[in-house]
Amino acid sequence: MSSVKGFHFNTICEISAQADESLLEEALSLCPVFERLMSRFIEGSDVWNLNHAEGLPVQVSEHTLEVLKCADALSSASEGAFNIAIGAASKLWRFTDAEPVIPTSEQLEKAIFELRNFSIRFKDAGVIIPAGATIDLGGVAKGYACDRVADQLRERGVTNGILNFGGNVVTIGTHPEGRPWKVGLQTPNAKRNESTFAAVESVDSAVVTSGIYERCFTRNGTIYHHILDPRTGRPASTDIVSATVLSSDSMLADALATAILVLGSSLGLQLAKDYGVQTALLTTNNQLTYSAAMPLTLTE
Ligand code: AMP
Ligand code: MG
C-alpha cells in the first residue's frame, strides 16, 4: 500500500491504495484544481466570481455547476437547512482563521436577511445569484472532489484504495485482503484518528461524517462550531453531535451530513430516508441511532 497526503479544502486529504505512489500523487493534484474553482477565498475562482458578480451571470466550470446543482436540490429538500448562501454568516465567524470572531446580533440579522432572500438561477448566460450574496461550498465541495479523485484512480486501474478528505471517506473496491474497508467513526473530542466508537463497512462507496466537534472554539465556556443554522446564522443547536451518511455518491453524502446536523435527528432521519441513504447519528445524550441496513459495528 502506498499513501500520500496534502492540505486542501482547509483539511488533510489522504489517499492510500495498492498502486504506485506517483499515481496517487497525480490523483491528489486534482485537489488544488477543484480548490481553485470552488474556494471562496481564492480570487478568480468560480465561487469568488459569483460572490463578486453583483447579480450578473457568471460562466462556471462543469465541476462547479454540478456542485451548485446538487446544493440547490439539497437546499429545497432540506427546506433551507442546507443553504450555500451561508457564506453571509460564515464570513463573519471566520472559523478558518486562527482567531474566530463572534458576530454581533446586528451583523447576523443582516446575514439572515441575505440567506432568506437567496436564490440561484441556471441560465445559458451563466449562473446568477443575488447581488451581495456570499456562497460558501465548504459543506459539499470536498465530497465532489473526493469522488472525482477516486474516479481518476479507478480509471488508472486502481482496484483497492481508500481516500479520506477530512472526514469525507471514499473507498475503492475492497481492502487488499478481500474484506470490506472499515471506516472508523470518530469519538467526539478525541484526538483525530485516535479513538473510534464504531466502524462502517464500505465497498465502493462514501462514508461521510459531519461533527460539531470539528472546527470549533470555546469562548466564556460556550462552544461555537462551524455548522450554522441559516435561520439564526449561529452554530446549529440540535440533538446531534455527529452525522454519518453512507452513499455511493460522496458529494450527496457530504451535503446530506451537513444538512442532517442542522435539522436534528427526527427531520434528519426523514431526509436520509427520502434520499435512500443510510445514516448513523450520535446524539447529545450519547445515543447512537442508525439505519437498520447500515453495516455498522460498535468498537469494543
Ligand atoms: P461539513 O464539514 O461538510 O459539515 O461542512 C461544514 C461547512 O459547510 C462549514 O465550514 C461551512 O463552510 C459550510 N456550512 C455551514 N453551515 C452550512 C449550512 N447550513 N448549509 C450549507 N453549508 C454550510
Ligand atoms: Mg458536508
Short mmCIF file of C-alpha atoms and ligand atoms in Angstrom, two decimals:
data_model
loop_
_atom_site.label_atom_id
_atom_site.label_comp_id
_atom_site.label_asym_id
_atom_site.label_seq_id
_atom_site.Cartn_x
_atom_site.Cartn_y
_atom_site.Cartn_z
CA MET A 1 0.00 0.00 0.00
CA SER A 2 1.21 3.50 -0.82
CA SER A 3 -0.05 6.65 0.84
CA VAL A 4 0.05 10.34 0.01
CA LYS A 5 -1.20 13.34 1.92
CA GLY A 6 -1.82 17.03 1.28
CA PHE A 7 -3.58 20.02 2.83
CA HIS A 8 -6.53 21.09 0.70
CA PHE A 9 -10.03 22.49 1.36
CA ASN A 10 -8.65 23.59 4.74
CA THR A 11 -8.16 19.99 5.84
CA ILE A 12 -5.87 16.99 5.48
CA CYS A 13 -6.57 14.94 2.36
CA GLU A 14 -5.13 11.45 2.33
CA ILE A 15 -5.09 8.63 -0.23
CA SER A 16 -3.94 5.06 0.43
CA ALA A 17 -4.09 2.45 -2.31
CA GLN A 18 -2.38 -0.53 -3.84
CA ALA A 19 -0.64 1.46 -6.56
CA ASP A 20 2.49 3.41 -7.36
CA GLU A 21 2.90 6.50 -5.21
CA SER A 22 3.25 8.61 -8.38
CA LEU A 23 -0.26 7.58 -9.43
CA LEU A 24 -1.63 8.69 -6.09
CA GLU A 25 0.28 11.99 -6.25
CA GLU A 26 -1.16 12.61 -9.71
CA ALA A 27 -4.70 12.00 -8.42
CA LEU A 28 -4.14 14.17 -5.33
CA SER A 29 -3.00 17.00 -7.59
CA LEU A 30 -6.64 17.33 -8.71
CA CYS A 31 -7.45 18.76 -5.26
CA PRO A 32 -5.86 22.17 -5.82
CA VAL A 33 -7.57 22.27 -9.22
CA PHE A 34 -11.01 21.92 -7.60
CA GLU A 35 -9.97 24.25 -4.81
CA ARG A 36 -9.09 26.96 -7.31
CA LEU A 37 -12.61 26.61 -8.73
CA MET A 38 -14.65 26.35 -5.56
CA SER A 39 -12.86 28.21 -2.77
CA ARG A 40 -14.46 31.48 -1.73
CA PHE A 41 -11.03 32.67 -0.59
CA ILE A 42 -9.21 32.34 -3.93
CA GLU A 43 -9.55 35.37 -6.14
CA GLY A 44 -10.78 34.39 -9.60
CA SER A 45 -12.32 31.06 -8.51
CA ASP A 46 -15.83 30.36 -9.83
CA VAL A 47 -17.21 30.97 -6.34
CA TRP A 48 -15.22 34.18 -5.92
CA ASN A 49 -16.51 35.37 -9.31
CA LEU A 50 -20.11 34.62 -8.32
CA ASN A 51 -19.68 36.39 -5.00
CA HIS A 52 -18.38 39.47 -6.78
CA ALA A 53 -20.71 39.46 -9.82
CA GLU A 54 -23.23 41.94 -8.38
CA GLY A 55 -26.14 39.90 -9.71
CA LEU A 56 -24.77 39.38 -13.22
CA PRO A 57 -24.50 35.90 -14.81
CA VAL A 58 -21.21 34.05 -14.38
CA GLN A 59 -19.93 31.20 -16.56
CA VAL A 60 -18.60 28.50 -14.26
CA SER A 61 -16.81 25.21 -14.91
CA GLU A 62 -18.80 21.98 -15.34
CA HIS A 63 -17.45 20.89 -11.92
CA THR A 64 -18.73 23.93 -10.06
CA LEU A 65 -22.03 23.69 -11.93
CA GLU A 66 -22.55 20.11 -10.76
CA VAL A 67 -21.83 21.07 -7.15
CA LEU A 68 -24.13 24.12 -7.32
CA LYS A 69 -26.96 22.00 -8.74
CA CYS A 70 -26.57 19.39 -6.01
CA ALA A 71 -26.50 22.13 -3.34
CA ASP A 72 -29.60 23.76 -4.81
CA ALA A 73 -31.52 20.47 -4.79
CA LEU A 74 -30.44 19.77 -1.21
CA SER A 75 -31.47 23.24 -0.16
CA SER A 76 -35.02 22.60 -1.38
CA ALA A 77 -35.14 19.07 0.01
CA SER A 78 -33.98 20.24 3.45
CA GLU A 79 -36.27 23.29 3.42
CA GLY A 80 -33.30 25.58 3.62
CA ALA A 81 -31.37 23.84 6.41
CA PHE A 82 -28.63 23.35 3.84
CA ASN A 83 -28.02 26.71 2.21
CA ILE A 84 -24.79 27.65 0.42
CA ALA A 85 -25.56 31.33 0.94
CA ILE A 86 -24.38 30.53 4.49
CA GLY A 87 -21.25 32.41 3.38
CA ALA A 88 -23.07 35.54 4.61
CA ALA A 89 -22.72 34.15 8.13
CA SER A 90 -19.53 32.08 7.85
CA LYS A 91 -17.53 35.07 6.63
CA LEU A 92 -18.44 36.79 9.91
CA TRP A 93 -17.44 33.88 12.18
CA ARG A 94 -14.16 33.21 10.32
CA PHE A 95 -13.80 29.63 11.61
CA THR A 96 -10.80 29.03 9.37
CA ASP A 97 -8.85 31.89 10.97
CA ALA A 98 -6.56 31.50 13.96
CA GLU A 99 -8.83 33.90 15.85
CA PRO A 100 -12.51 33.30 15.02
CA VAL A 101 -14.95 36.08 15.82
CA ILE A 102 -18.41 36.06 17.44
CA PRO A 103 -20.51 38.34 15.23
CA THR A 104 -22.89 40.90 16.68
CA SER A 105 -26.67 40.34 16.55
CA GLU A 106 -26.90 43.20 14.09
CA GLN A 107 -24.40 41.56 11.73
CA LEU A 108 -26.25 38.25 12.00
CA GLU A 109 -29.61 39.90 11.26
CA LYS A 110 -28.17 41.22 8.01
CA ALA A 111 -26.75 37.78 7.16
CA ILE A 112 -30.11 36.09 7.87
CA PHE A 113 -31.80 38.56 5.56
CA GLU A 114 -29.37 37.64 2.74
CA LEU A 115 -29.85 33.93 3.46
CA ARG A 116 -33.63 34.21 3.31
CA ASN A 117 -33.54 36.05 0.03
CA PHE A 118 -31.05 33.77 -1.66
CA SER A 119 -31.88 32.04 -4.90
CA ILE A 120 -29.76 30.60 -7.64
CA ARG A 121 -30.67 30.56 -11.32
CA PHE A 122 -29.07 28.46 -14.02
CA LYS A 123 -29.24 30.24 -17.37
CA ASP A 124 -27.46 29.83 -20.71
CA ALA A 125 -25.67 33.09 -19.98
CA GLY A 126 -24.37 31.65 -16.71
CA VAL A 127 -25.24 31.20 -13.07
CA ILE A 128 -26.99 34.09 -11.32
CA ILE A 129 -27.10 34.78 -7.58
CA PRO A 130 -28.40 37.96 -5.93
CA ALA A 131 -26.00 40.90 -5.66
CA GLY A 132 -24.37 40.89 -2.25
CA ALA A 133 -24.90 37.14 -1.61
CA THR A 134 -21.90 35.09 -0.45
CA ILE A 135 -21.69 31.45 -1.45
CA ASP A 136 -19.70 29.01 0.68
CA LEU A 137 -19.32 25.48 -0.74
CA GLY A 138 -17.49 24.18 2.35
CA GLY A 139 -20.32 21.74 3.10
CA VAL A 140 -20.27 19.95 -0.25
CA ALA A 141 -17.18 20.64 -2.41
CA LYS A 142 -14.87 18.18 -0.63
CA GLY A 143 -17.36 15.40 -1.31
CA TYR A 144 -17.36 16.19 -5.01
CA ALA A 145 -13.56 16.36 -5.17
CA CYS A 146 -13.21 13.05 -3.33
CA ASP A 147 -15.46 11.30 -5.89
CA ARG A 148 -13.57 12.75 -8.85
CA VAL A 149 -10.16 11.83 -7.40
CA ALA A 150 -11.43 8.27 -6.77
CA ASP A 151 -12.78 8.12 -10.35
CA GLN A 152 -9.37 9.04 -11.73
CA LEU A 153 -7.72 6.32 -9.65
CA ARG A 154 -10.25 3.75 -10.89
CA GLU A 155 -9.59 4.85 -14.49
CA ARG A 156 -5.87 4.32 -13.92
CA GLY A 157 -6.59 0.75 -12.84
CA VAL A 158 -6.59 1.08 -9.07
CA THR A 159 -8.89 -1.59 -7.59
CA ASN A 160 -8.25 -1.26 -3.84
CA GLY A 161 -7.95 2.06 -2.10
CA ILE A 162 -9.30 4.50 0.45
CA LEU A 163 -9.46 8.30 0.39
CA ASN A 164 -10.06 10.45 3.43
CA PHE A 165 -10.55 14.16 2.86
CA GLY A 166 -11.12 15.43 6.40
CA GLY A 167 -13.89 13.01 7.37
CA ASN A 168 -15.13 12.56 3.82
CA VAL A 169 -14.15 8.97 3.04
CA VAL A 170 -14.47 7.20 -0.31
CA THR A 171 -13.44 3.58 -0.75
CA ILE A 172 -12.37 1.91 -3.99
CA GLY A 173 -13.14 -1.81 -4.17
CA THR A 174 -12.33 -3.84 -1.09
CA HIS A 175 -9.43 -3.90 1.31
CA PRO A 176 -6.48 -5.72 -0.32
CA GLU A 177 -7.30 -8.71 1.91
CA GLY A 178 -10.64 -9.04 0.13
CA ARG A 179 -12.83 -7.83 3.01
CA PRO A 180 -14.79 -4.57 3.03
CA TRP A 181 -12.95 -1.44 4.11
CA LYS A 182 -13.79 -0.44 7.67
CA VAL A 183 -14.27 3.26 8.18
CA GLY A 184 -13.91 4.28 11.83
CA LEU A 185 -16.35 6.84 13.25
CA GLN A 186 -14.51 9.24 15.45
CA THR A 187 -15.26 9.63 19.14
CA PRO A 188 -16.18 13.31 19.55
CA ASN A 189 -13.43 15.44 21.07
CA ALA A 190 -10.86 12.63 20.99
CA LYS A 191 -7.67 13.29 19.04
CA ARG A 192 -8.21 12.70 15.34
CA ASN A 193 -7.67 9.03 14.37
CA GLU A 194 -7.00 8.06 17.98
CA SER A 195 -10.39 6.80 19.10
CA THR A 196 -13.41 5.48 17.25
CA PHE A 197 -16.76 4.39 18.66
CA ALA A 198 -17.90 2.39 15.65
CA ALA A 199 -16.84 1.23 12.19
CA VAL A 200 -18.85 1.22 8.97
CA GLU A 201 -18.11 -1.31 6.24
CA SER A 202 -17.70 0.20 2.83
CA VAL A 203 -17.04 -1.24 -0.64
CA ASP A 204 -17.00 1.30 -3.46
CA SER A 205 -18.98 3.86 -1.54
CA ALA A 206 -18.67 7.02 0.51
CA VAL A 207 -18.86 7.33 4.29
CA VAL A 208 -19.09 10.99 5.23
CA THR A 209 -19.26 12.45 8.72
CA SER A 210 -20.09 15.97 9.88
CA GLY A 211 -19.45 16.76 13.52
CA ILE A 212 -19.93 19.73 15.80
CA TYR A 213 -16.58 18.92 17.45
CA GLU A 214 -14.72 19.78 14.22
CA ARG A 215 -13.52 23.32 13.62
CA CYS A 216 -14.88 24.82 16.81
CA PHE A 217 -13.74 27.18 19.53
CA THR A 218 -14.72 27.90 23.12
CA ARG A 219 -15.35 31.39 24.46
CA ASN A 220 -16.56 32.03 28.03
CA GLY A 221 -17.47 28.38 28.41
CA THR A 222 -19.62 28.20 25.26
CA ILE A 223 -18.59 26.02 22.33
CA TYR A 224 -19.07 27.52 18.89
CA HIS A 225 -18.83 25.24 15.84
CA HIS A 226 -18.83 25.82 12.11
CA ILE A 227 -22.12 24.24 11.02
CA LEU A 228 -24.53 27.12 11.05
CA ASP A 229 -28.30 27.29 11.16
CA PRO A 230 -29.41 29.53 8.26
CA ARG A 231 -32.37 30.72 10.35
CA THR A 232 -30.14 32.24 13.02
CA GLY A 233 -26.67 32.48 11.45
CA ARG A 234 -25.40 30.80 14.64
CA PRO A 235 -23.99 27.30 15.22
CA ALA A 236 -26.79 24.76 14.74
CA SER A 237 -28.04 23.64 18.11
CA THR A 238 -29.82 20.31 17.77
CA ASP A 239 -29.71 16.89 19.42
CA ILE A 240 -26.93 15.71 17.06
CA VAL A 241 -23.19 15.62 17.78
CA SER A 242 -22.20 13.81 14.61
CA ALA A 243 -23.97 12.61 11.49
CA THR A 244 -22.56 9.92 9.21
CA VAL A 245 -24.00 9.17 5.80
CA LEU A 246 -23.26 6.10 3.67
CA SER A 247 -23.95 6.57 -0.03
CA SER A 248 -22.49 5.67 -3.42
CA ASP A 249 -22.28 9.43 -4.10
CA SER A 250 -19.82 11.28 -1.88
CA MET A 251 -20.99 14.78 -2.87
CA LEU A 252 -24.56 13.91 -1.89
CA ALA A 253 -23.37 12.26 1.33
CA ASP A 254 -21.33 15.38 2.18
CA ALA A 255 -24.26 17.76 1.68
CA LEU A 256 -26.67 15.43 3.50
CA ALA A 257 -24.40 15.03 6.54
CA THR A 258 -24.20 18.80 6.93
CA ALA A 259 -27.95 19.21 6.38
CA ILE A 260 -28.82 16.50 8.93
CA LEU A 261 -26.71 18.24 11.59
CA VAL A 262 -28.75 21.40 11.07
CA LEU A 263 -32.10 19.56 11.00
CA GLY A 264 -31.69 17.40 14.10
CA SER A 265 -32.41 13.70 14.35
CA SER A 266 -36.08 13.33 13.52
CA LEU A 267 -36.15 15.54 10.40
CA GLY A 268 -32.60 14.41 9.54
CA LEU A 269 -33.54 10.74 9.53
CA GLN A 270 -36.52 11.53 7.33
CA LEU A 271 -34.30 13.39 4.85
CA ALA A 272 -31.89 10.44 4.71
CA LYS A 273 -34.83 8.11 4.11
CA ASP A 274 -36.12 10.32 1.29
CA TYR A 275 -32.71 10.03 -0.39
CA GLY A 276 -32.45 6.29 0.26
CA VAL A 277 -29.12 6.59 2.11
CA GLN A 278 -28.06 5.02 5.38
CA THR A 279 -27.10 7.14 8.39
CA ALA A 280 -25.65 6.85 11.86
CA LEU A 281 -26.37 9.71 14.25
CA LEU A 282 -24.67 10.29 17.56
CA THR A 283 -26.86 12.42 19.80
CA THR A 284 -26.03 14.81 22.62
CA ASN A 285 -27.15 12.24 25.22
CA ASN A 286 -24.58 9.85 23.72
CA GLN A 287 -27.14 7.64 21.97
CA LEU A 288 -26.31 6.12 18.61
CA THR A 289 -29.20 5.78 16.16
CA TYR A 290 -28.59 4.14 12.81
CA SER A 291 -30.46 2.81 9.81
CA ALA A 292 -31.28 -0.89 10.02
CA ALA A 293 -29.31 -1.55 6.82
CA MET A 294 -26.20 0.36 7.97
CA PRO A 295 -23.26 -2.11 8.06
CA LEU A 296 -22.03 -0.77 11.39
CA THR A 297 -20.22 -2.48 14.25
CA LEU A 298 -19.54 -0.90 17.61
CA THR A 299 -15.92 -0.61 18.69
CA GLU A 300 -15.12 -2.71 21.75
P1 AMP B 1 -19.14 19.77 6.67
O1 AMP B 1 -17.86 19.63 7.39
O2 AMP B 1 -19.22 19.07 5.36
O3 AMP B 1 -20.34 19.51 7.51
O4 AMP B 1 -19.27 21.29 6.21
C1 AMP B 1 -19.22 22.35 7.10
C2 AMP B 1 -19.00 23.58 6.27
O5 AMP B 1 -20.16 23.80 5.48
C3 AMP B 1 -18.80 24.83 7.07
O6 AMP B 1 -17.44 25.02 7.40
C4 AMP B 1 -19.31 25.89 6.10
O7 AMP B 1 -18.34 26.15 5.12
C5 AMP B 1 -20.47 25.17 5.42
N1 AMP B 1 -21.77 25.31 6.10
C6 AMP B 1 -22.01 25.61 7.41
N2 AMP B 1 -23.33 25.62 7.65
C7 AMP B 1 -23.96 25.30 6.48
C8 AMP B 1 -25.33 25.19 6.10
N3 AMP B 1 -26.33 25.36 6.94
N4 AMP B 1 -25.59 24.89 4.78
C9 AMP B 1 -24.58 24.72 3.90
N5 AMP B 1 -23.28 24.82 4.21
C10 AMP B 1 -22.97 25.11 5.48
MG MG B 2 -20.79 18.29 4.36
#
